[in-house]
């Protein structure tokens, strides 16, 4: 009886699906003629839904279309966010996330990352009219207030980096802008794409960069955890768009050339 039960238990484990479903995934994509791509539609120059046209634009949107062409399938964009990223990598809602996902240790338990295609450090956004702060070296001075969003990697980095300026932590990315625009803070910290957004879409924002890259973070496409062959396919695609010049061309179109990963 014990041997029989043991055989049943072993058989049950043998029959469990493998964590790697890349072959089945690619077969399913071909059968459905559809690849589901999670995006954050508020990420300027990355995966941005232009409020004027309602159309999606940005480097990762371009790359999603390139990937669909590469796999010979159609693309379906699924609105997501960084808050929903973990769940959407586990619940089957998307086959891949393409919205400038930062490669972080706390995310690696829930998803796998392709080779990075972008790398951004920390940038500062201040007011054009604030003559006292026009370059990075003006920021860490007594009396200045620097804003970061709670939970971002900018928070611990700036806690250690700042020696003289005061650090203010807010709950949302919009609150950062409001603190600076209202005059309650002097600058807020962000990445290059969002800093470009502020400089491009507002009349008041001034983008500042450090002399040396501060806390560089690689951005990559994320896939469900354990799909090793699917990840290999995506890595092959990333190398293809780099070597063919397609990534560089998309970066130039969207003003992101300075942060293209080598």
PDB file of C-alpha atoms in Angstrom:
ATOM      1  CA  UNK A   1       0.000   0.000   0.000  1.00  0.00           C
ATOM      2  CA  UNK A   2       2.827   2.379   0.934  1.00  0.00           C
ATOM      3  CA  UNK A   3       4.583   1.679  -2.380  1.00  0.00           C
ATOM      4  CA  UNK A   4       1.339   2.291  -4.244  1.00  0.00           C
ATOM      5  CA  UNK A   5       0.778   5.637  -2.520  1.00  0.00           C
ATOM      6  CA  UNK A   6       4.400   6.611  -3.096  1.00  0.00           C
ATOM      7  CA  UNK A   7       4.017   5.825  -6.784  1.00  0.00           C
ATOM      8  CA  UNK A   8       0.885   7.951  -6.954  1.00  0.00           C
ATOM      9  CA  UNK A   9       2.610  10.889  -5.238  1.00  0.00           C
ATOM     10  CA  UNK A  10       5.672  10.629  -7.472  1.00  0.00           C
ATOM     11  CA  UNK A  11       3.444  10.328 -10.517  1.00  0.00           C
ATOM     12  CA  UNK A  12       1.509  13.406  -9.484  1.00  0.00           C
ATOM     13  CA  UNK A  13       4.698  15.442  -9.247  1.00  0.00           C
ATOM     14  CA  UNK A  14       5.932  14.116 -12.576  1.00  0.00           C
ATOM     15  CA  UNK A  15       2.674  15.217 -14.170  1.00  0.00           C
ATOM     16  CA  UNK A  16       2.891  18.731 -12.755  1.00  0.00           C
ATOM     17  CA  UNK A  17       3.521  21.291 -15.488  1.00  0.00           C
ATOM     18  CA  UNK A  18       7.086  22.495 -15.851  1.00  0.00           C
ATOM     19  CA  UNK A  19       7.695  26.099 -14.808  1.00  0.00           C
ATOM     20  CA  UNK A  20       9.110  26.712 -18.277  1.00  0.00           C
ATOM     21  CA  UNK A  21       6.360  26.968 -20.872  1.00  0.00           C
ATOM     22  CA  UNK A  22       8.195  28.912 -23.563  1.00  0.00           C
ATOM     23  CA  UNK A  23       7.639  26.390 -26.325  1.00  0.00           C
ATOM     24  CA  UNK A  24       3.946  26.174 -25.463  1.00  0.00           C
ATOM     25  CA  UNK A  25       3.772  29.941 -25.027  1.00  0.00           C
ATOM     26  CA  UNK A  26       5.245  30.645 -28.434  1.00  0.00           C
ATOM     27  CA  UNK A  27       3.005  27.982 -29.975  1.00  0.00           C
ATOM     28  CA  UNK A  28      -0.009  29.581 -28.289  1.00  0.00           C
ATOM     29  CA  UNK A  29       1.003  33.041 -29.470  1.00  0.00           C
ATOM     30  CA  UNK A  30       1.217  31.735 -33.020  1.00  0.00           C
ATOM     31  CA  UNK A  31      -2.128  29.930 -32.708  1.00  0.00           C
ATOM     32  CA  UNK A  32      -3.873  33.014 -31.303  1.00  0.00           C
ATOM     33  CA  UNK A  33      -1.865  35.378 -33.521  1.00  0.00           C
ATOM     34  CA  UNK A  34      -1.567  37.604 -30.472  1.00  0.00           C
ATOM     35  CA  UNK A  35       1.040  38.638 -27.927  1.00  0.00           C
ATOM     36  CA  UNK A  36      -0.155  40.442 -24.785  1.00  0.00           C
ATOM     37  CA  UNK A  37       2.175  43.237 -23.745  1.00  0.00           C
ATOM     38  CA  UNK A  38       1.748  44.974 -20.406  1.00  0.00           C
ATOM     39  CA  UNK A  39       2.528  48.707 -20.446  1.00  0.00           C
ATOM     40  CA  UNK A  40       2.265  51.705 -18.144  1.00  0.00           C
ATOM     41  CA  UNK A  41       0.609  54.277 -20.416  1.00  0.00           C
ATOM     42  CA  UNK A  42       1.829  57.291 -18.391  1.00  0.00           C
ATOM     43  CA  UNK A  43       5.548  56.719 -19.024  1.00  0.00           C
ATOM     44  CA  UNK A  44       6.658  59.521 -21.333  1.00  0.00           C
ATOM     45  CA  UNK A  45       8.964  58.435 -24.192  1.00  0.00           C
ATOM     46  CA  UNK A  46       8.694  54.818 -22.983  1.00  0.00           C
ATOM     47  CA  UNK A  47       5.062  53.656 -23.191  1.00  0.00           C
ATOM     48  CA  UNK A  48       2.989  56.836 -23.278  1.00  0.00           C
ATOM     49  CA  UNK A  49      -0.602  57.300 -24.371  1.00  0.00           C
ATOM     50  CA  UNK A  50      -0.576  60.755 -25.895  1.00  0.00           C
ATOM     51  CA  UNK A  51      -3.616  62.600 -24.504  1.00  0.00           C
ATOM     52  CA  UNK A  52      -3.910  64.665 -27.673  1.00  0.00           C
ATOM     53  CA  UNK A  53      -4.092  61.737 -30.072  1.00  0.00           C
ATOM     54  CA  UNK A  54      -4.989  58.798 -27.831  1.00  0.00           C
ATOM     55  CA  UNK A  55      -2.193  56.834 -29.499  1.00  0.00           C
ATOM     56  CA  UNK A  56       0.592  54.968 -27.767  1.00  0.00           C
ATOM     57  CA  UNK A  57       4.149  56.135 -28.360  1.00  0.00           C
ATOM     58  CA  UNK A  58       7.609  55.603 -26.929  1.00  0.00           C
ATOM     59  CA  UNK A  59      10.628  53.370 -27.297  1.00  0.00           C
ATOM     60  CA  UNK A  60       9.033  50.309 -25.682  1.00  0.00           C
ATOM     61  CA  UNK A  61       5.946  50.686 -27.858  1.00  0.00           C
ATOM     62  CA  UNK A  62       8.223  50.674 -30.895  1.00  0.00           C
ATOM     63  CA  UNK A  63      10.056  47.640 -29.507  1.00  0.00           C
ATOM     64  CA  UNK A  64       6.751  45.822 -28.886  1.00  0.00           C
ATOM     65  CA  UNK A  65       5.816  46.244 -32.537  1.00  0.00           C
ATOM     66  CA  UNK A  66       9.302  45.096 -33.543  1.00  0.00           C
ATOM     67  CA  UNK A  67       8.948  42.013 -31.327  1.00  0.00           C
ATOM     68  CA  UNK A  68       5.535  41.201 -32.784  1.00  0.00           C
ATOM     69  CA  UNK A  69       7.016  41.453 -36.278  1.00  0.00           C
ATOM     70  CA  UNK A  70       9.990  39.330 -35.182  1.00  0.00           C
ATOM     71  CA  UNK A  71       7.639  36.596 -33.882  1.00  0.00           C
ATOM     72  CA  UNK A  72       5.123  37.083 -36.725  1.00  0.00           C
ATOM     73  CA  UNK A  73       2.164  37.774 -34.431  1.00  0.00           C
ATOM     74  CA  UNK A  74      -0.057  40.732 -33.632  1.00  0.00           C
ATOM     75  CA  UNK A  75       0.403  42.770 -30.462  1.00  0.00           C
ATOM     76  CA  UNK A  76      -2.272  43.547 -27.870  1.00  0.00           C
ATOM     77  CA  UNK A  77      -1.364  46.212 -25.322  1.00  0.00           C
ATOM     78  CA  UNK A  78      -2.641  45.716 -21.776  1.00  0.00           C
ATOM     79  CA  UNK A  79      -2.758  48.759 -19.505  1.00  0.00           C
ATOM     80  CA  UNK A  80      -0.818  47.999 -16.351  1.00  0.00           C
ATOM     81  CA  UNK A  81       1.409  49.846 -13.863  1.00  0.00           C
ATOM     82  CA  UNK A  82       4.400  49.261 -11.643  1.00  0.00           C
ATOM     83  CA  UNK A  83       2.019  48.574  -8.763  1.00  0.00           C
ATOM     84  CA  UNK A  84       0.335  45.829 -10.820  1.00  0.00           C
ATOM     85  CA  UNK A  85       3.520  44.456 -12.364  1.00  0.00           C
ATOM     86  CA  UNK A  86       4.094  41.660  -9.834  1.00  0.00           C
ATOM     87  CA  UNK A  87       0.529  40.337 -10.147  1.00  0.00           C
ATOM     88  CA  UNK A  88       0.458  40.607 -13.919  1.00  0.00           C
ATOM     89  CA  UNK A  89       3.656  38.608 -14.193  1.00  0.00           C
ATOM     90  CA  UNK A  90       1.995  35.806 -12.230  1.00  0.00           C
ATOM     91  CA  UNK A  91      -1.645  35.790 -13.312  1.00  0.00           C
ATOM     92  CA  UNK A  92      -1.152  35.280 -17.049  1.00  0.00           C
ATOM     93  CA  UNK A  93      -2.502  38.703 -17.948  1.00  0.00           C
ATOM     94  CA  UNK A  94       0.472  39.419 -20.177  1.00  0.00           C
ATOM     95  CA  UNK A  95       3.241  37.526 -21.921  1.00  0.00           C
ATOM     96  CA  UNK A  96       5.763  40.291 -21.408  1.00  0.00           C
ATOM     97  CA  UNK A  97       6.008  43.687 -19.699  1.00  0.00           C
ATOM     98  CA  UNK A  98       7.509  46.434 -21.838  1.00  0.00           C
ATOM     99  CA  UNK A  99       7.400  49.726 -19.959  1.00  0.00           C
ATOM    100  CA  UNK A 100      10.884  50.587 -18.783  1.00  0.00           C
ATOM    101  CA  UNK A 101      10.898  48.081 -15.929  1.00  0.00           C
ATOM    102  CA  UNK A 102      13.839  48.634 -13.613  1.00  0.00           C
ATOM    103  CA  UNK A 103      15.866  45.511 -12.846  1.00  0.00           C
ATOM    104  CA  UNK A 104      15.598  45.294  -9.066  1.00  0.00           C
ATOM    105  CA  UNK A 105      16.384  42.488  -6.644  1.00  0.00           C
ATOM    106  CA  UNK A 106      12.948  42.655  -5.004  1.00  0.00           C
ATOM    107  CA  UNK A 107      11.299  41.973  -8.383  1.00  0.00           C
ATOM    108  CA  UNK A 108      13.419  38.977  -9.358  1.00  0.00           C
ATOM    109  CA  UNK A 109      11.374  36.582  -7.218  1.00  0.00           C
ATOM    110  CA  UNK A 110       8.317  37.238  -9.385  1.00  0.00           C
ATOM    111  CA  UNK A 111       9.700  37.757 -12.886  1.00  0.00           C
ATOM    112  CA  UNK A 112      12.733  37.244 -15.082  1.00  0.00           C
ATOM    113  CA  UNK A 113      14.501  40.042 -16.918  1.00  0.00           C
ATOM    114  CA  UNK A 114      15.916  40.149 -20.409  1.00  0.00           C
ATOM    115  CA  UNK A 115      19.237  41.794 -21.123  1.00  0.00           C
ATOM    116  CA  UNK A 116      18.897  45.549 -20.429  1.00  0.00           C
ATOM    117  CA  UNK A 117      18.144  47.860 -23.310  1.00  0.00           C
ATOM    118  CA  UNK A 118      18.221  51.123 -21.311  1.00  0.00           C
ATOM    119  CA  UNK A 119      20.151  52.360 -18.269  1.00  0.00           C
ATOM    120  CA  UNK A 120      19.120  55.488 -16.385  1.00  0.00           C
ATOM    121  CA  UNK A 121      20.636  57.176 -13.377  1.00  0.00           C
ATOM    122  CA  UNK A 122      19.010  59.817 -11.178  1.00  0.00           C
ATOM    123  CA  UNK A 123      18.209  63.267 -12.568  1.00  0.00           C
ATOM    124  CA  UNK A 124      16.811  66.384 -10.924  1.00  0.00           C
ATOM    125  CA  UNK A 125      13.963  68.630 -12.034  1.00  0.00           C
ATOM    126  CA  UNK A 126      13.746  72.183 -10.730  1.00  0.00           C
ATOM    127  CA  UNK A 127      12.269  75.520 -11.723  1.00  0.00           C
ATOM    128  CA  UNK A 128      13.716  77.495 -14.609  1.00  0.00           C
ATOM    129  CA  UNK A 129      13.175  80.682 -12.662  1.00  0.00           C
ATOM    130  CA  UNK A 130      15.069  79.418  -9.605  1.00  0.00           C
ATOM    131  CA  UNK A 131      18.399  81.096 -10.332  1.00  0.00           C
ATOM    132  CA  UNK A 132      20.002  79.581  -7.228  1.00  0.00           C
ATOM    133  CA  UNK A 133      19.645  76.036  -8.595  1.00  0.00           C
ATOM    134  CA  UNK A 134      20.512  75.705 -12.260  1.00  0.00           C
ATOM    135  CA  UNK A 135      23.033  72.857 -12.185  1.00  0.00           C
ATOM    136  CA  UNK A 136      23.490  69.656 -10.185  1.00  0.00           C
ATOM    137  CA  UNK A 137      26.189  71.084  -7.913  1.00  0.00           C
ATOM    138  CA  UNK A 138      23.724  73.741  -6.694  1.00  0.00           C
ATOM    139  CA  UNK A 139      21.366  71.144  -5.196  1.00  0.00           C
ATOM    140  CA  UNK A 140      23.054  69.835  -2.042  1.00  0.00           C
ATOM    141  CA  UNK A 141      23.266  73.147  -0.226  1.00  0.00           C
ATOM    142  CA  UNK A 142      21.901  74.257   3.174  1.00  0.00           C
ATOM    143  CA  UNK A 143      18.297  75.432   2.996  1.00  0.00           C
ATOM    144  CA  UNK A 144      17.412  73.509  -0.161  1.00  0.00           C
ATOM    145  CA  UNK A 145      14.629  70.896  -0.155  1.00  0.00           C
ATOM    146  CA  UNK A 146      14.857  67.788  -2.350  1.00  0.00           C
ATOM    147  CA  UNK A 147      11.748  65.674  -3.020  1.00  0.00           C
ATOM    148  CA  UNK A 148      11.619  61.948  -3.742  1.00  0.00           C
ATOM    149  CA  UNK A 149       8.713  59.541  -4.124  1.00  0.00           C
ATOM    150  CA  UNK A 150       8.300  57.035  -1.326  1.00  0.00           C
ATOM    151  CA  UNK A 151       9.298  53.488  -2.252  1.00  0.00           C
ATOM    152  CA  UNK A 152      11.449  54.417  -5.243  1.00  0.00           C
ATOM    153  CA  UNK A 153      15.141  53.600  -5.318  1.00  0.00           C
ATOM    154  CA  UNK A 154      15.780  57.363  -5.298  1.00  0.00           C
ATOM    155  CA  UNK A 155      14.726  57.511  -1.633  1.00  0.00           C
ATOM    156  CA  UNK A 156      17.564  55.456  -0.071  1.00  0.00           C
ATOM    157  CA  UNK A 157      20.108  56.800  -2.574  1.00  0.00           C
ATOM    158  CA  UNK A 158      19.332  60.427  -1.771  1.00  0.00           C
ATOM    159  CA  UNK A 159      19.202  59.779   1.988  1.00  0.00           C
ATOM    160  CA  UNK A 160      22.828  58.735   1.750  1.00  0.00           C
ATOM    161  CA  UNK A 161      23.873  61.221  -0.918  1.00  0.00           C
ATOM    162  CA  UNK A 162      22.581  64.472   0.583  1.00  0.00           C
ATOM    163  CA  UNK A 163      24.825  66.075   3.192  1.00  0.00           C
ATOM    164  CA  UNK A 164      23.359  69.564   3.483  1.00  0.00           C
ATOM    165  CA  UNK A 165      19.968  69.778   1.726  1.00  0.00           C
ATOM    166  CA  UNK A 166      16.774  68.537   3.379  1.00  0.00           C
ATOM    167  CA  UNK A 167      15.039  65.432   2.001  1.00  0.00           C
ATOM    168  CA  UNK A 168      11.246  65.403   1.636  1.00  0.00           C
ATOM    169  CA  UNK A 169       9.414  62.140   0.888  1.00  0.00           C
ATOM    170  CA  UNK A 170       5.988  62.180  -0.812  1.00  0.00           C
ATOM    171  CA  UNK A 171       3.524  59.423  -1.693  1.00  0.00           C
ATOM    172  CA  UNK A 172       2.992  59.906  -5.431  1.00  0.00           C
ATOM    173  CA  UNK A 173       4.982  60.934  -8.482  1.00  0.00           C
ATOM    174  CA  UNK A 174       2.547  63.813  -9.123  1.00  0.00           C
ATOM    175  CA  UNK A 175       3.143  65.139  -5.605  1.00  0.00           C
ATOM    176  CA  UNK A 176       6.821  65.604  -6.456  1.00  0.00           C
ATOM    177  CA  UNK A 177       5.920  68.054  -9.201  1.00  0.00           C
ATOM    178  CA  UNK A 178       3.412  69.869  -7.010  1.00  0.00           C
ATOM    179  CA  UNK A 179       5.967  70.387  -4.245  1.00  0.00           C
ATOM    180  CA  UNK A 180       8.436  71.994  -6.633  1.00  0.00           C
ATOM    181  CA  UNK A 181       5.915  74.006  -8.625  1.00  0.00           C
ATOM    182  CA  UNK A 182       4.374  75.379  -5.427  1.00  0.00           C
ATOM    183  CA  UNK A 183       7.762  76.422  -4.052  1.00  0.00           C
ATOM    184  CA  UNK A 184       7.657  74.077  -1.042  1.00  0.00           C
ATOM    185  CA  UNK A 185      10.662  72.225  -2.517  1.00  0.00           C
ATOM    186  CA  UNK A 186      13.485  73.145  -4.855  1.00  0.00           C
ATOM    187  CA  UNK A 187      13.941  69.998  -6.944  1.00  0.00           C
ATOM    188  CA  UNK A 188      12.567  66.495  -7.270  1.00  0.00           C
ATOM    189  CA  UNK A 189      14.484  63.379  -8.250  1.00  0.00           C
ATOM    190  CA  UNK A 190      13.442  61.172 -11.146  1.00  0.00           C
ATOM    191  CA  UNK A 191      14.863  59.173 -14.051  1.00  0.00           C
ATOM    192  CA  UNK A 192      15.818  60.487 -17.468  1.00  0.00           C
ATOM    193  CA  UNK A 193      12.575  59.680 -19.371  1.00  0.00           C
ATOM    194  CA  UNK A 194      10.345  61.362 -16.792  1.00  0.00           C
ATOM    195  CA  UNK A 195      12.722  64.299 -16.537  1.00  0.00           C
ATOM    196  CA  UNK A 196      12.502  64.680 -20.313  1.00  0.00           C
ATOM    197  CA  UNK A 197       8.718  64.640 -20.012  1.00  0.00           C
ATOM    198  CA  UNK A 198       8.761  67.523 -17.581  1.00  0.00           C
ATOM    199  CA  UNK A 199      11.183  69.544 -19.677  1.00  0.00           C
ATOM    200  CA  UNK A 200       9.187  68.886 -22.867  1.00  0.00           C
ATOM    201  CA  UNK A 201       5.612  69.280 -21.634  1.00  0.00           C
ATOM    202  CA  UNK A 202       5.874  72.111 -19.111  1.00  0.00           C
ATOM    203  CA  UNK A 203       7.064  75.690 -19.356  1.00  0.00           C
ATOM    204  CA  UNK A 204       8.615  75.791 -15.897  1.00  0.00           C
ATOM    205  CA  UNK A 205      10.699  72.611 -15.543  1.00  0.00           C
ATOM    206  CA  UNK A 206      14.492  72.544 -15.810  1.00  0.00           C
ATOM    207  CA  UNK A 207      16.301  69.183 -16.107  1.00  0.00           C
ATOM    208  CA  UNK A 208      19.655  68.739 -14.343  1.00  0.00           C
ATOM    209  CA  UNK A 209      22.061  65.815 -14.507  1.00  0.00           C
ATOM    210  CA  UNK A 210      25.018  64.953 -12.282  1.00  0.00           C
ATOM    211  CA  UNK A 211      28.587  65.128 -13.563  1.00  0.00           C
ATOM    212  CA  UNK A 212      28.800  61.361 -13.138  1.00  0.00           C
ATOM    213  CA  UNK A 213      25.901  58.911 -13.445  1.00  0.00           C
ATOM    214  CA  UNK A 214      24.273  58.484 -10.028  1.00  0.00           C
ATOM    215  CA  UNK A 215      22.791  55.085  -9.105  1.00  0.00           C
ATOM    216  CA  UNK A 216      22.493  53.724 -12.674  1.00  0.00           C
ATOM    217  CA  UNK A 217      19.565  51.323 -12.995  1.00  0.00           C
ATOM    218  CA  UNK A 218      19.155  48.981 -15.978  1.00  0.00           C
ATOM    219  CA  UNK A 219      15.699  48.811 -17.598  1.00  0.00           C
ATOM    220  CA  UNK A 220      14.642  45.586 -19.297  1.00  0.00           C
ATOM    221  CA  UNK A 221      11.689  43.625 -20.636  1.00  0.00           C
ATOM    222  CA  UNK A 222      10.174  41.382 -17.954  1.00  0.00           C
ATOM    223  CA  UNK A 223       8.680  37.927 -18.526  1.00  0.00           C
ATOM    224  CA  UNK A 224       6.869  35.484 -16.209  1.00  0.00           C
ATOM    225  CA  UNK A 225       9.200  33.692 -13.816  1.00  0.00           C
ATOM    226  CA  UNK A 226      10.632  30.373 -14.973  1.00  0.00           C
ATOM    227  CA  UNK A 227       9.940  30.665 -18.721  1.00  0.00           C
ATOM    228  CA  UNK A 228      13.583  30.040 -19.584  1.00  0.00           C
ATOM    229  CA  UNK A 229      13.127  29.384 -23.287  1.00  0.00           C
ATOM    230  CA  UNK A 230      10.767  32.336 -23.660  1.00  0.00           C
ATOM    231  CA  UNK A 231      13.377  34.487 -21.905  1.00  0.00           C
ATOM    232  CA  UNK A 232      16.021  33.163 -24.320  1.00  0.00           C
ATOM    233  CA  UNK A 233      13.839  34.216 -27.253  1.00  0.00           C
ATOM    234  CA  UNK A 234      13.452  37.717 -25.812  1.00  0.00           C
ATOM    235  CA  UNK A 235      17.192  37.994 -25.175  1.00  0.00           C
ATOM    236  CA  UNK A 236      17.849  36.999 -28.773  1.00  0.00           C
ATOM    237  CA  UNK A 237      15.410  39.718 -29.865  1.00  0.00           C
ATOM    238  CA  UNK A 238      17.151  42.338 -27.691  1.00  0.00           C
ATOM    239  CA  UNK A 239      20.498  41.484 -29.270  1.00  0.00           C
ATOM    240  CA  UNK A 240      18.862  41.664 -32.704  1.00  0.00           C
ATOM    241  CA  UNK A 241      17.449  45.193 -32.198  1.00  0.00           C
ATOM    242  CA  UNK A 242      20.772  46.384 -30.790  1.00  0.00           C
ATOM    243  CA  UNK A 243      22.893  44.938 -33.582  1.00  0.00           C
ATOM    244  CA  UNK A 244      20.496  45.991 -36.351  1.00  0.00           C
ATOM    245  CA  UNK A 245      20.360  49.586 -35.128  1.00  0.00           C
ATOM    246  CA  UNK A 246      16.609  49.433 -34.510  1.00  0.00           C
ATOM    247  CA  UNK A 247      16.966  50.194 -30.798  1.00  0.00           C
ATOM    248  CA  UNK A 248      19.299  53.122 -31.450  1.00  0.00           C
ATOM    249  CA  UNK A 249      16.915  54.539 -34.072  1.00  0.00           C
ATOM    250  CA  UNK A 250      13.933  54.273 -31.705  1.00  0.00           C
ATOM    251  CA  UNK A 251      15.937  55.907 -28.915  1.00  0.00           C
ATOM    252  CA  UNK A 252      16.819  58.807 -31.190  1.00  0.00           C
ATOM    253  CA  UNK A 253      13.159  59.260 -32.205  1.00  0.00           C
ATOM    254  CA  UNK A 254      12.118  59.557 -28.573  1.00  0.00           C
ATOM    255  CA  UNK A 255      15.065  61.553 -27.245  1.00  0.00           C
ATOM    256  CA  UNK A 256      16.539  58.681 -25.197  1.00  0.00           C
ATOM    257  CA  UNK A 257      19.902  58.194 -26.891  1.00  0.00           C
ATOM    258  CA  UNK A 258      21.861  59.070 -23.711  1.00  0.00           C
ATOM    259  CA  UNK A 259      20.439  56.083 -21.826  1.00  0.00           C
ATOM    260  CA  UNK A 260      20.666  53.293 -24.432  1.00  0.00           C
ATOM    261  CA  UNK A 261      22.391  50.233 -22.945  1.00  0.00           C
ATOM    262  CA  UNK A 262      25.450  48.999 -24.790  1.00  0.00           C
TER     263      UNK A 262
END
